[in-house]
Structures are given as structure tokens and as C-alpha cells.
Amino acid sequence: MVLLVPVPGTSKIHELWAGTKLLVVLGVSVLLTFFPGWVTVGLMLALLVAAARLAHIPRGALPSPRRWIWIVLAVGGITAALGAGSPVVSIAGLHIGLGGTLHFLRVTALSIVLIGLGAMLSWTTNVAEMGPALATLGRPLRWLRIPSDEWAVALALALRAFPMLIEEFQVLYAARRLRPNQTPRSRRARRRQQARDMIDLLTAAIVVTLRRADEMGDAITARGGIGQLSAAPARPKLADWVTLTITVAAGAIGVALDSMIPFQ
């Protein structure tokens, strides 16, 4: 899974304003934090799947879970099942409480929705659009004398540099593994060698990060300063308002239905 790299192509989701996607991610995250009901989580998951279909996200973009993830989920599910609780079902005279298992499944579904929202934002949004969108959304903070433009630029630069740094770290790690090393015989010598390798890797990573930051600073200065990063004519359009309306309506319906259903 490649982080913060948009999937090539165009769609209605790709064409949405970056600020709209940020508002949807923030709003759904806050909603599920305070109202993590079954209906609400299910509706948000349905919207996420529909958005992925509209954005034409290929299956190859989806991450492949490692084996240890399945092991952690299995251990967590078994541990939660031991908590029992209502509802209770009877099988051949044996009463089994499903409360813990259902809570675990709901938390797992909620986690999938939140991770999927972040992934959709990454797959359908160019990192260059983040700075202007954050600057526009943070404009009301200027009344409080908060430097929202500088914060937006800093966050946009961090998001833009993140994929580059990951690639650099992967190259450094591969180079370290290719370097021939003598196999130490004692445990103490192995620990010293691991410590030296870790120090060398961290030093190289810091040097690469500083070099990338210097190159990015020179490029920003040559293009007119940080003001150009937070200035853009993009604004919400009709499709953005429709997206926000659908999200708000789905959230309100989910909360209303969860409040009417006695079982949570």
C-alpha cells in the first residue's frame, strides 16, 4: 500500500474539492467517535464502498494484510468473546453470550471505516491541493490571530515530503542489508553490531531528511515563497455541496435509527 500517492485516473470523487474530502473525513470521524452504533457504522461503510466504486479504485491499490494482523484479530476476537454479555443465545441447552463478540466486530468495522476514509483521501486527492484547502478551511482562525496559512503550508509540505522520505528510507534500509557484515559470535557482540547499524541508519536518515528539506526550501523560494502554496482559486462546487448533504443526511439517519433500536 502506497501512502499519500493518488491513484491515476479521473472520477467524480477525484474532481471534488480537497476541502470537501477533509470535512467528510473529519465529520465522519467525530460522528463515529460519539455515536458508534451499528446502523451508523453500516451506513458510513456503505458510503465508503460506494465512493470507492465511483472513484474506480482498483483492487491492486488495496493493502494485503500480513499474517500477524490476522493473528492479532483472532486473539482479540477470542478475548472479546470471553466477555460474553447480552444478547444470549441457547444452543442445545448451552447459553452463549455474544455481547463481547459483537462489540469486537463493531470496533473492527469502525476501524475499517476510519482507515478506509484516510485511504480514499490519499487515493483521490493530489497532495498539492491540500495546502490551499487547509488555508481556506482555516481562514476563520485568523480572527483569533492564529497563523492558519503558515500551519496549512507546514502540513501540506509534511504530507508532500512523507512519500519521498519513505522511499529514501527504503533505499537506505536495502543498502544496509546489502552491506557485508561479519557475523559476531557472542550475544554481546551482536547487540553492539545492531546498535551500530541502527545509529548508522538513523544518521543517514537525518542527513537525507535535511537534504530534502533544503532542496524543498530552495524550490519554494524560487517559486515565490510559501504564499503560493496556500493560494488557489479552487472552491466548493455543486458536487461538493451534494456530497456534504449526503454525508450529513446519512449520519443523521444512522444516529436516529440507532437511538430507536434498543440493542447496541
Short mmCIF file of C-alpha atoms in Angstrom, two decimals:
data_model
loop_
_atom_site.label_atom_id
_atom_site.label_comp_id
_atom_site.label_asym_id
_atom_site.label_seq_id
_atom_site.Cartn_x
_atom_site.Cartn_y
_atom_site.Cartn_z
CA MET A 1 0.00 0.00 0.00
CA VAL A 2 1.47 3.35 -1.12
CA LEU A 3 0.61 6.20 1.23
CA LEU A 4 -0.30 9.72 0.06
CA VAL A 5 0.02 8.79 -3.63
CA PRO A 6 -3.20 9.30 -5.64
CA VAL A 7 -4.49 6.56 -7.90
CA PRO A 8 -4.20 7.63 -11.56
CA GLY A 9 -7.42 8.44 -13.33
CA THR A 10 -10.35 10.77 -13.01
CA SER A 11 -13.80 10.43 -11.50
CA LYS A 12 -16.41 12.42 -9.63
CA ILE A 13 -14.57 11.70 -6.38
CA HIS A 14 -11.23 12.84 -7.82
CA GLU A 15 -12.80 16.10 -9.02
CA LEU A 16 -14.20 17.03 -5.61
CA TRP A 17 -12.56 19.89 -3.77
CA ALA A 18 -9.91 18.71 -1.32
CA GLY A 19 -11.58 20.69 1.47
CA THR A 20 -14.80 18.73 0.98
CA LYS A 21 -12.96 15.44 1.42
CA LEU A 22 -11.22 16.75 4.53
CA LEU A 23 -14.55 17.86 6.00
CA VAL A 24 -16.12 14.47 5.26
CA VAL A 25 -13.23 12.60 6.89
CA LEU A 26 -13.28 14.88 9.93
CA GLY A 27 -17.07 14.82 10.26
CA VAL A 28 -17.40 11.05 9.95
CA SER A 29 -14.54 10.51 12.41
CA VAL A 30 -16.17 12.76 15.00
CA LEU A 31 -19.58 11.17 14.37
CA LEU A 32 -18.31 7.63 14.88
CA THR A 33 -16.40 8.70 17.97
CA PHE A 34 -19.56 9.80 19.78
CA PHE A 35 -22.19 7.62 18.03
CA PRO A 36 -20.57 4.27 17.10
CA GLY A 37 -23.86 2.47 16.57
CA TRP A 38 -24.38 -0.44 14.23
CA VAL A 39 -26.58 1.46 11.80
CA THR A 40 -24.29 4.50 11.72
CA VAL A 41 -21.20 2.39 11.12
CA GLY A 42 -23.02 0.38 8.46
CA LEU A 43 -24.22 3.48 6.60
CA MET A 44 -20.75 5.04 6.67
CA LEU A 45 -19.27 1.77 5.41
CA ALA A 46 -21.83 1.69 2.59
CA LEU A 47 -20.96 5.27 1.62
CA LEU A 48 -17.26 4.38 1.66
CA VAL A 49 -17.80 1.39 -0.64
CA ALA A 50 -19.94 3.49 -2.98
CA ALA A 51 -17.27 6.21 -3.09
CA ALA A 52 -14.60 3.63 -3.88
CA ARG A 53 -16.72 2.31 -6.76
CA LEU A 54 -17.29 5.81 -8.10
CA ALA A 55 -13.57 6.59 -7.84
CA HIS A 56 -12.68 3.39 -9.77
CA ILE A 57 -10.22 2.25 -7.11
CA PRO A 58 -8.57 -0.96 -8.39
CA ARG A 59 -8.18 -4.00 -6.19
CA GLY A 60 -4.42 -3.73 -6.53
CA ALA A 61 -4.49 -0.49 -4.53
CA LEU A 62 -5.92 -2.29 -1.51
CA PRO A 63 -3.34 -3.39 1.06
CA SER A 64 -2.62 -7.07 1.63
CA PRO A 65 -2.95 -7.81 5.36
CA ARG A 66 0.05 -9.51 6.89
CA ARG A 67 -0.27 -12.78 8.74
CA TRP A 68 0.34 -11.15 12.12
CA ILE A 69 -2.68 -8.89 11.57
CA TRP A 70 -4.95 -11.93 11.23
CA ILE A 71 -3.35 -13.42 14.33
CA VAL A 72 -3.99 -10.22 16.31
CA LEU A 73 -7.61 -10.13 15.11
CA ALA A 74 -8.12 -13.76 16.06
CA VAL A 75 -6.64 -13.26 19.52
CA GLY A 76 -8.70 -10.10 20.00
CA GLY A 77 -11.88 -11.84 18.89
CA ILE A 78 -11.33 -14.77 21.24
CA THR A 79 -10.54 -12.44 24.14
CA ALA A 80 -13.65 -10.35 23.44
CA ALA A 81 -15.80 -13.48 23.17
CA LEU A 82 -14.80 -14.44 26.71
CA GLY A 83 -16.52 -11.27 27.94
CA ALA A 84 -19.91 -12.72 26.96
CA GLY A 85 -22.82 -10.37 27.74
CA SER A 86 -26.16 -9.86 26.06
CA PRO A 87 -27.58 -10.99 23.72
CA VAL A 88 -27.52 -14.59 24.90
CA VAL A 89 -28.38 -17.49 22.60
CA SER A 90 -29.15 -21.04 23.66
CA ILE A 91 -27.67 -23.95 21.71
CA ALA A 92 -28.51 -27.45 22.95
CA GLY A 93 -29.15 -26.11 26.43
CA LEU A 94 -25.88 -24.14 26.47
CA HIS A 95 -26.23 -20.39 26.97
CA ILE A 96 -23.69 -18.38 24.97
CA GLY A 97 -23.28 -14.62 25.37
CA LEU A 98 -22.48 -12.80 22.14
CA GLY A 99 -22.06 -9.31 23.59
CA GLY A 100 -18.26 -9.29 23.61
CA THR A 101 -18.01 -10.70 20.10
CA LEU A 102 -20.48 -8.19 18.71
CA HIS A 103 -18.64 -5.30 20.35
CA PHE A 104 -15.39 -6.54 18.85
CA LEU A 105 -16.96 -6.80 15.40
CA ARG A 106 -18.36 -3.28 15.70
CA VAL A 107 -14.99 -1.85 16.73
CA THR A 108 -13.34 -3.71 13.85
CA ALA A 109 -15.88 -2.34 11.36
CA LEU A 110 -15.42 1.16 12.77
CA SER A 111 -11.65 0.85 12.37
CA ILE A 112 -12.07 -0.31 8.77
CA VAL A 113 -14.25 2.73 8.03
CA LEU A 114 -11.74 5.18 9.52
CA ILE A 115 -8.78 3.58 7.75
CA GLY A 116 -10.77 3.48 4.51
CA LEU A 117 -11.60 7.18 4.78
CA GLY A 118 -7.93 8.04 5.11
CA ALA A 119 -7.08 5.75 2.21
CA MET A 120 -9.77 7.29 -0.01
CA LEU A 121 -8.45 10.76 0.78
CA SER A 122 -4.96 9.59 -0.18
CA TRP A 123 -6.04 7.80 -3.36
CA THR A 124 -8.25 10.55 -4.79
CA THR A 125 -6.54 13.78 -3.72
CA ASN A 126 -3.37 15.37 -5.02
CA VAL A 127 -1.11 16.43 -2.17
CA ALA A 128 -0.63 19.82 -3.85
CA GLU A 129 -4.34 20.54 -3.29
CA MET A 130 -4.10 20.08 0.48
CA GLY A 131 -2.37 23.39 1.23
CA PRO A 132 -4.94 25.69 -0.41
CA ALA A 133 -7.82 23.65 1.02
CA LEU A 134 -6.43 23.78 4.56
CA ALA A 135 -5.78 27.51 4.20
CA THR A 136 -9.38 28.09 3.11
CA LEU A 137 -10.84 25.96 5.88
CA GLY A 138 -8.62 27.64 8.47
CA ARG A 139 -9.50 31.17 7.40
CA PRO A 140 -11.92 31.74 10.33
CA LEU A 141 -8.99 31.16 12.69
CA ARG A 142 -7.47 34.43 11.54
CA TRP A 143 -9.99 36.25 13.74
CA LEU A 144 -8.19 34.64 16.69
CA ARG A 145 -4.81 35.78 15.30
CA ILE A 146 -3.82 32.19 14.59
CA PRO A 147 -1.39 31.81 11.64
CA SER A 148 -3.62 29.39 9.75
CA ASP A 149 -1.83 29.92 6.42
CA GLU A 150 1.55 29.01 7.90
CA TRP A 151 0.05 25.95 9.58
CA ALA A 152 -1.59 24.88 6.31
CA VAL A 153 1.68 25.27 4.43
CA ALA A 154 3.61 23.31 7.06
CA LEU A 155 1.09 20.46 6.99
CA ALA A 156 0.97 20.43 3.18
CA LEU A 157 4.77 20.27 2.98
CA ALA A 158 4.86 17.46 5.53
CA LEU A 159 2.30 15.47 3.52
CA ARG A 160 4.22 16.11 0.32
CA ALA A 161 7.55 15.07 1.83
CA PHE A 162 6.20 11.95 3.52
CA PRO A 163 6.20 9.66 0.41
CA MET A 164 9.67 10.87 -0.59
CA LEU A 165 11.10 10.16 2.84
CA ILE A 166 9.54 6.69 2.91
CA GLU A 167 11.20 5.92 -0.42
CA GLU A 168 14.54 7.25 0.83
CA PHE A 169 14.31 5.16 4.00
CA GLN A 170 13.54 2.04 1.97
CA VAL A 171 16.62 2.66 -0.18
CA LEU A 172 18.78 3.18 2.90
CA TYR A 173 17.47 0.01 4.53
CA ALA A 174 18.08 -2.01 1.36
CA ALA A 175 21.62 -0.62 1.10
CA ARG A 176 22.31 -1.54 4.71
CA ARG A 177 21.16 -5.11 4.14
CA LEU A 178 23.42 -5.43 1.09
CA ARG A 179 26.46 -4.30 3.04
CA PRO A 180 28.60 -7.31 4.03
CA ASN A 181 28.92 -7.80 7.77
CA GLN A 182 30.84 -10.28 9.81
CA THR A 183 28.64 -12.50 11.92
CA PRO A 184 29.55 -11.91 15.59
CA ARG A 185 29.96 -14.96 17.73
CA SER A 186 28.84 -13.67 21.11
CA ARG A 187 25.49 -12.19 22.07
CA ARG A 188 27.15 -9.02 23.35
CA ALA A 189 28.92 -8.51 20.04
CA ARG A 190 25.64 -8.97 18.15
CA ARG A 191 23.97 -6.32 20.28
CA ARG A 192 26.83 -3.91 19.66
CA GLN A 193 26.63 -4.53 15.93
CA GLN A 194 22.87 -3.98 15.91
CA ALA A 195 23.33 -0.74 17.86
CA ARG A 196 25.99 0.47 15.40
CA ASP A 197 23.80 -0.40 12.42
CA MET A 198 20.85 1.42 13.96
CA ILE A 199 22.95 4.52 14.66
CA ASP A 200 24.30 4.49 11.09
CA LEU A 201 20.79 4.13 9.67
CA LEU A 202 19.38 6.95 11.82
CA THR A 203 22.30 9.23 10.94
CA ALA A 204 21.84 8.59 7.23
CA ALA A 205 18.08 9.16 7.55
CA ILE A 206 18.61 12.50 9.30
CA VAL A 207 21.09 13.61 6.63
CA VAL A 208 18.69 12.63 3.85
CA THR A 209 15.81 14.44 5.57
CA LEU A 210 17.83 17.63 5.95
CA ARG A 211 18.97 17.46 2.34
CA ARG A 212 15.40 17.01 1.11
CA ALA A 213 14.24 19.90 3.31
CA ASP A 214 16.98 22.15 1.89
CA GLU A 215 16.06 21.24 -1.68
CA MET A 216 12.37 21.84 -0.99
CA GLY A 217 13.12 25.20 0.63
CA ASP A 218 15.12 26.32 -2.42
CA ALA A 219 12.30 25.22 -4.72
CA ILE A 220 9.70 27.10 -2.67
CA THR A 221 11.81 30.27 -2.66
CA ALA A 222 12.29 30.06 -6.42
CA ARG A 223 8.52 29.83 -6.93
CA GLY A 224 7.63 32.88 -4.87
CA GLY A 225 7.57 31.76 -1.23
CA ILE A 226 5.08 29.90 0.92
CA GLY A 227 2.23 32.21 -0.06
CA GLN A 228 1.95 30.46 -3.41
CA LEU A 229 1.37 27.12 -1.70
CA SER A 230 -1.74 28.27 0.17
CA ALA A 231 -3.25 30.34 -2.64
CA ALA A 232 -5.52 28.66 -5.17
CA PRO A 233 -8.84 29.57 -6.81
CA ALA A 234 -10.44 26.19 -6.04
CA ARG A 235 -13.71 26.45 -4.13
CA PRO A 236 -16.60 24.06 -3.43
CA LYS A 237 -18.97 23.42 -6.32
CA LEU A 238 -22.40 21.82 -6.64
CA ALA A 239 -20.97 18.30 -6.42
CA ASP A 240 -19.22 19.23 -3.17
CA TRP A 241 -22.43 20.51 -1.58
CA VAL A 242 -24.26 17.37 -2.71
CA THR A 243 -21.54 15.20 -1.16
CA LEU A 244 -21.70 17.07 2.14
CA THR A 245 -25.51 16.86 2.14
CA ILE A 246 -25.48 13.10 1.54
CA THR A 247 -22.91 12.58 4.29
CA VAL A 248 -24.83 14.69 6.81
CA ALA A 249 -28.12 13.00 5.92
CA ALA A 250 -26.63 9.52 6.24
CA GLY A 251 -25.12 10.40 9.61
CA ALA A 252 -28.39 11.86 10.90
CA ILE A 253 -30.38 8.83 9.72
CA GLY A 254 -27.88 6.48 11.34
CA VAL A 255 -27.98 8.28 14.68
CA ALA A 256 -31.80 8.43 14.60
CA LEU A 257 -32.16 4.72 13.83
CA ASP A 258 -29.58 3.75 16.45
CA SER A 259 -31.49 5.74 19.06
CA MET A 260 -34.68 3.83 18.22
CA ILE A 261 -33.06 0.39 18.27
CA PRO A 262 -32.76 -0.91 21.84
CA PHE A 263 -29.88 -3.26 21.07
CA GLN A 264 -26.47 -1.60 20.69
#
